[in-house]
XYZ file of N, CA and C in Angstrom:
477
model
N -4.625 20.595 -43.842
C -3.818 20.877 -42.663
C -4.695 21.432 -41.502
N -5.512 22.385 -41.866
C -6.396 23.003 -40.854
C -7.373 21.952 -40.330
N -7.931 21.182 -41.254
C -8.892 20.120 -40.809
C -8.250 19.127 -39.865
N -7.056 18.696 -40.182
C -6.332 17.709 -39.364
C -6.093 18.301 -37.954
N -5.679 19.530 -37.945
C -5.350 20.199 -36.632
C -6.646 20.292 -35.802
N -7.702 20.819 -36.396
C -8.963 20.974 -35.734
C -9.484 19.599 -35.232
N -9.390 18.611 -36.100
C -9.857 17.234 -35.754
C -9.095 16.704 -34.551
N -7.760 16.828 -34.621
C -6.943 16.295 -33.518
C -7.191 17.029 -32.223
N -7.233 18.310 -32.239
C -7.472 19.110 -31.031
C -8.863 18.756 -30.437
N -9.832 18.666 -31.281
C -11.197 18.322 -30.828
C -11.226 16.935 -30.197
N -10.607 15.932 -30.837
C -10.594 14.589 -30.247
C -9.845 14.623 -28.915
N -8.739 15.351 -28.840
C -7.979 15.456 -27.577
C -8.882 16.056 -26.473
N -9.595 17.117 -26.798
C -10.460 17.800 -25.820
C -11.599 16.817 -25.380
N -12.199 16.127 -26.331
C -13.286 15.154 -25.997
C -12.779 14.099 -25.053
N -11.614 13.585 -25.326
C -11.060 12.510 -24.512
C -10.722 13.059 -23.109
N -10.203 14.268 -23.037
C -9.923 14.856 -21.709
C -11.220 15.059 -20.892
N -12.262 15.493 -21.538
C -13.513 15.717 -20.917
C -14.195 14.374 -20.482
N -14.123 13.397 -21.358
C -14.822 12.120 -21.073
C -14.092 11.235 -20.103
N -12.777 11.437 -19.946
C -12.034 10.713 -18.898
C -11.185 9.590 -19.517
N -10.340 9.009 -18.654
C -9.410 7.974 -19.071
C -10.061 6.751 -19.628
N -11.252 6.449 -19.154
C -11.951 5.219 -19.588
C -12.090 5.165 -21.068
N -12.201 6.298 -21.735
C -12.460 6.349 -23.172
C -11.315 5.594 -23.918
N -10.112 5.693 -23.476
C -8.995 5.047 -24.158
C -8.532 3.756 -23.457
N -9.163 3.432 -22.328
C -8.752 2.177 -21.698
C -9.299 0.980 -22.445
N -8.492 -0.069 -22.511
C -8.961 -1.276 -23.148
C -9.280 -2.277 -22.085
N -10.274 -1.964 -21.243
C -10.677 -2.816 -20.122
C -11.472 -4.017 -20.608
N -12.235 -3.871 -21.655
C -13.012 -4.943 -22.228
C -13.147 -4.774 -23.730
N -13.869 -5.685 -24.379
C -13.996 -5.611 -25.826
C -14.676 -4.357 -26.316
N -15.631 -3.888 -25.570
C -16.347 -2.674 -25.945
C -15.413 -1.467 -25.911
N -14.567 -1.341 -24.893
C -13.632 -0.237 -24.830
C -12.645 -0.297 -26.017
N -12.247 -1.464 -26.379
C -11.333 -1.646 -27.543
C -12.031 -1.148 -28.809
N -13.279 -1.503 -28.997
C -14.043 -1.065 -30.204
C -14.152 0.453 -30.189
N -14.386 1.075 -29.065
C -14.507 2.511 -28.980
C -13.187 3.184 -29.406
N -12.062 2.662 -28.903
C -10.716 3.202 -29.267
C -10.493 3.111 -30.764
N -10.796 1.964 -31.333
C -10.616 1.747 -32.814
C -11.543 2.673 -33.570
N -12.786 2.822 -33.171
C -13.753 3.677 -33.837
C -13.331 5.159 -33.769
N -12.827 5.553 -32.607
C -12.353 6.927 -32.506
C -11.201 7.199 -33.491
N -10.277 6.229 -33.579
C -9.160 6.372 -34.520
C -9.618 6.436 -35.931
N -10.567 5.591 -36.299
C -11.095 5.516 -37.657
C -11.798 6.831 -38.026
N -12.552 7.338 -37.055
C -13.316 8.601 -37.288
C -12.326 9.734 -37.464
N -11.280 9.821 -36.616
C -10.272 10.843 -36.742
C -9.559 10.752 -38.086
N -9.287 9.529 -38.506
C -8.610 9.325 -39.845
C -9.514 9.844 -40.959
N -10.791 9.546 -40.880
C -11.712 9.985 -41.922
C -11.781 11.506 -41.941
N -11.735 12.176 -40.756
C -11.765 13.607 -40.726
C -10.468 14.221 -41.273
N -9.354 13.625 -40.952
C -8.053 14.172 -41.444
C -7.937 14.024 -42.953
N -8.412 12.882 -43.446
C -8.350 12.629 -44.918
C -9.467 13.272 -45.722
N -10.290 14.020 -44.987
C -11.399 14.740 -45.612
C -12.440 13.829 -46.279
N -12.540 12.643 -45.715
C -13.606 11.703 -46.229
C -14.954 12.081 -45.692
N -14.982 12.821 -44.545
C -16.193 13.372 -44.024
C -15.896 14.840 -43.646
N -16.947 15.621 -43.513
C -16.777 17.044 -43.141
C -16.379 17.050 -41.633
N -15.822 18.188 -41.256
C -15.442 18.329 -39.838
C -16.664 18.222 -38.943
N -17.747 18.803 -39.323
C -18.985 18.780 -38.518
C -19.516 17.342 -38.419
N -19.480 16.589 -39.487
C -19.913 15.181 -39.417
C -18.981 14.373 -38.503
N -17.676 14.616 -38.627
C -16.751 13.883 -37.821
C -16.925 14.265 -36.335
N -17.098 15.560 -36.028
C -17.309 15.948 -34.665
C -18.578 15.345 -34.079
N -19.582 15.322 -34.895
C -20.837 14.703 -34.439
C -20.593 13.221 -34.141
N -19.869 12.519 -34.968
C -19.577 11.118 -34.754
C -18.782 10.897 -33.479
N -17.755 11.755 -33.256
C -16.937 11.636 -32.078
C -17.781 11.850 -30.812
N -18.626 12.854 -30.828
C -19.524 13.120 -29.655
C -20.394 11.932 -29.393
N -21.018 11.335 -30.441
C -21.903 10.215 -30.238
C -21.166 8.996 -29.705
N -19.976 8.697 -30.251
C -19.177 7.536 -29.852
C -18.793 7.700 -28.344
N -18.277 8.836 -27.976
C -17.827 9.048 -26.595
C -19.033 9.084 -25.658
N -20.143 9.656 -26.079
C -21.319 9.713 -25.218
C -21.900 8.310 -24.964
N -21.937 7.480 -26.032
C -22.454 6.118 -25.897
C -21.528 5.288 -24.965
N -20.245 5.489 -25.169
C -19.268 4.741 -24.310
C -19.448 5.133 -22.867
N -19.608 6.428 -22.631
C -19.799 6.897 -21.247
C -21.118 6.387 -20.679
N -22.172 6.436 -21.441
C -23.488 5.993 -20.922
C -23.463 4.507 -20.655
N -22.876 3.679 -21.523
C -22.863 2.224 -21.289
C -21.997 1.907 -20.068
N -20.860 2.630 -19.928
C -20.014 2.366 -18.736
C -20.743 2.779 -17.483
N -21.476 3.887 -17.525
C -22.281 4.324 -16.377
C -23.343 3.360 -15.993
N -24.107 2.862 -16.968
C -25.164 1.878 -16.725
C -24.597 0.545 -16.239
N -23.437 0.144 -16.745
C -22.787 -1.082 -16.313
C -22.370 -0.925 -14.863
N -21.971 0.238 -14.434
C -21.562 0.462 -13.074
C -22.767 0.418 -12.140
N -23.901 0.950 -12.598
C -25.136 1.057 -11.748
C -25.928 -0.224 -11.716
N -25.787 -1.089 -12.729
C -26.670 -2.271 -12.837
C -25.874 -3.551 -13.140
N -26.015 -4.540 -12.263
C -25.346 -5.807 -12.491
C -25.805 -6.433 -13.826
N -27.084 -6.308 -14.151
C -27.631 -6.871 -15.372
C -26.970 -6.216 -16.547
N -26.819 -4.892 -16.551
C -26.138 -4.221 -17.651
C -24.666 -4.573 -17.711
N -24.087 -4.693 -16.577
C -22.642 -5.060 -16.538
C -22.454 -6.409 -17.197
N -23.312 -7.372 -16.891
C -23.216 -8.716 -17.507
C -23.494 -8.663 -19.011
N -24.380 -7.792 -19.415
C -24.715 -7.690 -20.852
C -23.528 -7.044 -21.636
N -22.869 -6.085 -21.031
C -21.797 -5.345 -21.697
C -20.453 -6.010 -21.574
N -20.109 -6.447 -20.390
C -18.794 -7.038 -20.152
C -18.831 -8.543 -20.106
N -17.755 -9.161 -20.534
C -17.663 -10.600 -20.396
C -17.179 -10.848 -18.994
N -16.885 -12.094 -18.673
C -16.334 -12.399 -17.314
C -14.960 -13.053 -17.511
N -14.093 -12.897 -16.513
C -12.802 -13.540 -16.582
C -12.959 -15.033 -16.652
N -12.021 -15.718 -17.406
C -12.091 -17.135 -17.537
C -10.855 -17.799 -16.979
N -11.035 -18.719 -16.066
C -9.918 -19.452 -15.444
C -9.452 -20.516 -16.382
N -8.166 -20.426 -16.776
C -7.568 -21.382 -17.702
C -6.694 -22.408 -17.038
N -6.109 -22.049 -15.918
C -5.196 -22.901 -15.175
C -5.339 -22.612 -13.715
N -5.421 -23.656 -12.873
C -5.589 -23.446 -11.460
C -4.960 -24.534 -10.665
N -4.100 -24.149 -9.735
C -3.385 -25.087 -8.826
C -2.841 -26.300 -9.578
N -2.056 -26.014 -10.598
C -1.337 -27.075 -11.300
C -2.147 -27.837 -12.388
N -3.363 -27.425 -12.611
C -4.219 -28.131 -13.551
C -4.725 -27.200 -14.645
N -4.610 -27.653 -15.918
C -5.197 -26.925 -17.020
C -6.662 -27.195 -16.996
N -7.435 -26.152 -17.248
C -8.919 -26.341 -17.310
C -9.298 -26.395 -18.789
N -9.281 -27.587 -19.306
C -9.412 -27.833 -20.743
C -10.726 -27.285 -21.305
N -11.818 -27.407 -20.562
C -13.098 -26.934 -21.139
C -13.042 -25.397 -21.352
N -12.424 -24.699 -20.423
C -12.293 -23.218 -20.626
C -11.272 -22.873 -21.700
N -10.214 -23.695 -21.768
C -9.227 -23.466 -22.811
C -9.825 -23.643 -24.196
N -10.665 -24.669 -24.338
C -11.320 -24.904 -25.629
C -12.246 -23.764 -25.931
N -13.027 -23.298 -24.946
C -13.995 -22.177 -25.127
C -13.248 -20.924 -25.613
N -12.087 -20.641 -25.034
C -11.303 -19.443 -25.371
C -10.297 -19.646 -26.489
N -10.184 -20.912 -27.001
C -9.246 -21.274 -28.075
C -7.777 -20.979 -27.678
N -7.425 -21.435 -26.456
C -6.105 -21.224 -25.926
C -5.441 -22.597 -25.752
N -4.148 -22.696 -26.088
C -3.449 -23.954 -25.997
C -2.544 -23.942 -24.728
N -2.077 -25.107 -24.329
C -1.191 -25.196 -23.196
C 0.093 -24.425 -23.441
N 0.596 -24.473 -24.724
C 1.814 -23.771 -25.073
C 1.670 -22.264 -24.852
N 0.482 -21.698 -25.189
C 0.235 -20.259 -24.988
C 0.232 -19.923 -23.497
N -0.282 -20.845 -22.691
C -0.309 -20.602 -21.244
C 1.141 -20.658 -20.693
N 1.908 -21.672 -21.130
C 3.308 -21.744 -20.750
C 4.074 -20.449 -21.133
N 3.818 -19.968 -22.335
C 4.482 -18.768 -22.836
C 4.141 -17.562 -21.942
N 2.867 -17.495 -21.543
C 2.455 -16.386 -20.708
C 3.102 -16.463 -19.303
N 3.199 -17.677 -18.793
C 3.877 -17.871 -17.476
C 5.338 -17.446 -17.591
N 5.977 -17.815 -18.696
C 7.385 -17.345 -18.883
C 7.501 -15.834 -18.964
N 6.538 -15.201 -19.605
C 6.601 -13.714 -19.670
C 6.534 -13.097 -18.299
N 5.970 -13.748 -17.325
C 5.926 -13.295 -15.927
C 7.202 -13.724 -15.231
N 8.159 -14.298 -15.961
C 9.434 -14.710 -15.398
C 9.323 -15.763 -14.319
N 8.356 -16.657 -14.490
C 8.144 -17.756 -13.515
C 8.606 -19.035 -14.162
N 9.508 -19.732 -13.505
C 10.022 -20.983 -14.052
C 9.212 -22.182 -13.613
N 8.915 -22.229 -12.344
C 8.260 -23.449 -11.814
C 6.736 -23.278 -11.859
N 6.094 -24.217 -12.567
C 4.648 -24.245 -12.630
C 4.041 -24.316 -11.221
N 4.721 -24.995 -10.341
C 4.235 -25.127 -8.947
C 4.100 -23.765 -8.257
N 4.742 -22.730 -8.778
C 4.662 -21.398 -8.156
C 3.416 -20.584 -8.690
N 2.686 -21.200 -9.636
C 1.536 -20.507 -10.245
C 0.246 -20.976 -9.618
N -0.507 -19.984 -9.097
C -1.847 -20.289 -8.552
C -2.851 -20.380 -9.681
N -2.807 -19.438 -10.583
C -3.838 -19.396 -11.642
C -3.364 -18.651 -12.862
N -3.955 -18.961 -14.013
C -3.845 -18.167 -15.198
C -5.273 -17.846 -15.639
N -5.552 -16.557 -15.827
C -6.867 -16.056 -16.103
C -6.906 -15.270 -17.413
N -7.868 -15.578 -18.270
C -8.176 -14.786 -19.455
C -9.061 -13.612 -18.975
N -8.507 -12.433 -19.056
C -9.213 -11.253 -18.530
C -10.290 -10.732 -19.475
N -11.028 -9.773 -19.035
C -12.165 -9.133 -19.814
C -11.681 -8.573 -21.122
N -10.405 -8.114 -21.152
C -9.864 -7.463 -22.362
C -9.152 -8.465 -23.284
N -9.180 -9.740 -22.941
C -8.539 -10.755 -23.746
C -7.107 -11.092 -23.389
N -6.538 -10.332 -22.481
C -5.149 -10.561 -22.046
C -5.160 -11.669 -20.956
N -4.034 -12.343 -20.855
C -3.925 -13.374 -19.798
C -3.135 -12.803 -18.648
N -3.576 -13.167 -17.441
C -2.917 -12.771 -16.204
C -2.435 -14.065 -15.500
N -1.219 -14.009 -15.035
C -0.662 -15.108 -14.250
C -0.619 -14.631 -12.755
N -1.180 -15.463 -11.928
C -1.236 -15.152 -10.486
C -0.340 -16.108 -9.766
N 0.687 -15.563 -9.135
C 1.630 -16.414 -8.357
C 1.027 -16.832 -7.058
N 1.440 -17.973 -6.557
C 0.992 -18.432 -5.250
C 1.593 -17.494 -4.217
N 0.849 -17.345 -3.126
C 1.319 -16.431 -2.049
C 1.653 -17.288 -0.856
N 2.660 -16.839 -0.116
C 3.050 -17.549 1.116
C 2.089 -17.256 2.243
N 1.426 -16.105 2.184
C 0.505 -15.666 3.208
C -0.937 -15.900 2.770
N -1.695 -16.587 3.571
C -3.115 -16.826 3.244
C -3.918 -15.557 3.644
N -4.806 -15.185 2.762
C -5.609 -13.995 3.044
C -7.092 -14.311 2.749
N -7.949 -13.632 3.438
C -9.377 -13.798 3.234
C -9.830 -13.349 1.859
N -9.149 -12.293 1.389
C -9.487 -11.745 0.031
C -8.295 -11.914 -0.901
N -8.627 -12.308 -2.176
C -7.565 -12.444 -3.172
C -8.036 -11.837 -4.454
N -7.150 -11.770 -5.410
C -7.486 -11.207 -6.761
C -8.348 -12.199 -7.518
N -8.547 -13.375 -6.996
C -9.387 -14.423 -7.655
C -10.797 -14.494 -7.119
N -11.137 -13.537 -6.237
C -12.457 -13.524 -5.612
C -13.635 -13.479 -6.574
N -13.447 -12.830 -7.725
C -14.556 -12.691 -8.661
C -14.594 -13.863 -9.704
N -13.790 -14.876 -9.474
C -13.709 -16.034 -10.364
C -14.103 -17.296 -9.642
N -14.944 -18.081 -10.178
C -15.335 -19.363 -9.553
C -14.215 -20.357 -9.729
N -13.407 -20.547 -8.671
C -12.314 -21.479 -8.728
C -12.697 -22.906 -8.493
N -13.958 -23.080 -8.060
C -14.458 -24.438 -7.773
C -14.979 -25.063 -9.089
N -15.449 -24.245 -10.019
C -16.063 -24.772 -11.235
C -14.946 -25.013 -12.315
N -14.725 -26.275 -12.616
C -13.701 -26.614 -13.576
C -14.385 -27.396 -14.618
């Protein structure tokens, strides 16, 4: 009981100190960190490791996550090494089959995602993007043309 309480409070404090990014699932690495933190906390609560070993593991995990996020922000090379890039799956009425094959996504899955955004007409969809964290985003067409869009970081010419 004492070990579980100490473990939980310590993890809570570490997460508050390290910031929201620690629990964000922005990319695959962030997801792995969240799962690893949970696993470590579980091992501490179940007394599979000592509190000091668990605390050391938590400190190392959070420190590595922070350092990698910091270096990714400071260096484009590190960002590319750590993060994947968004993948365009559907654009202006066309499925991009080569990207769908690469990401193992079917047309039915794209249709389902469009429906989750409560869009009936495919003609209303500008793009469907597989994001860094593996989730799909549906981008509706806009009536107003703008110089900047949410698709600026995606090569919409390469199909």
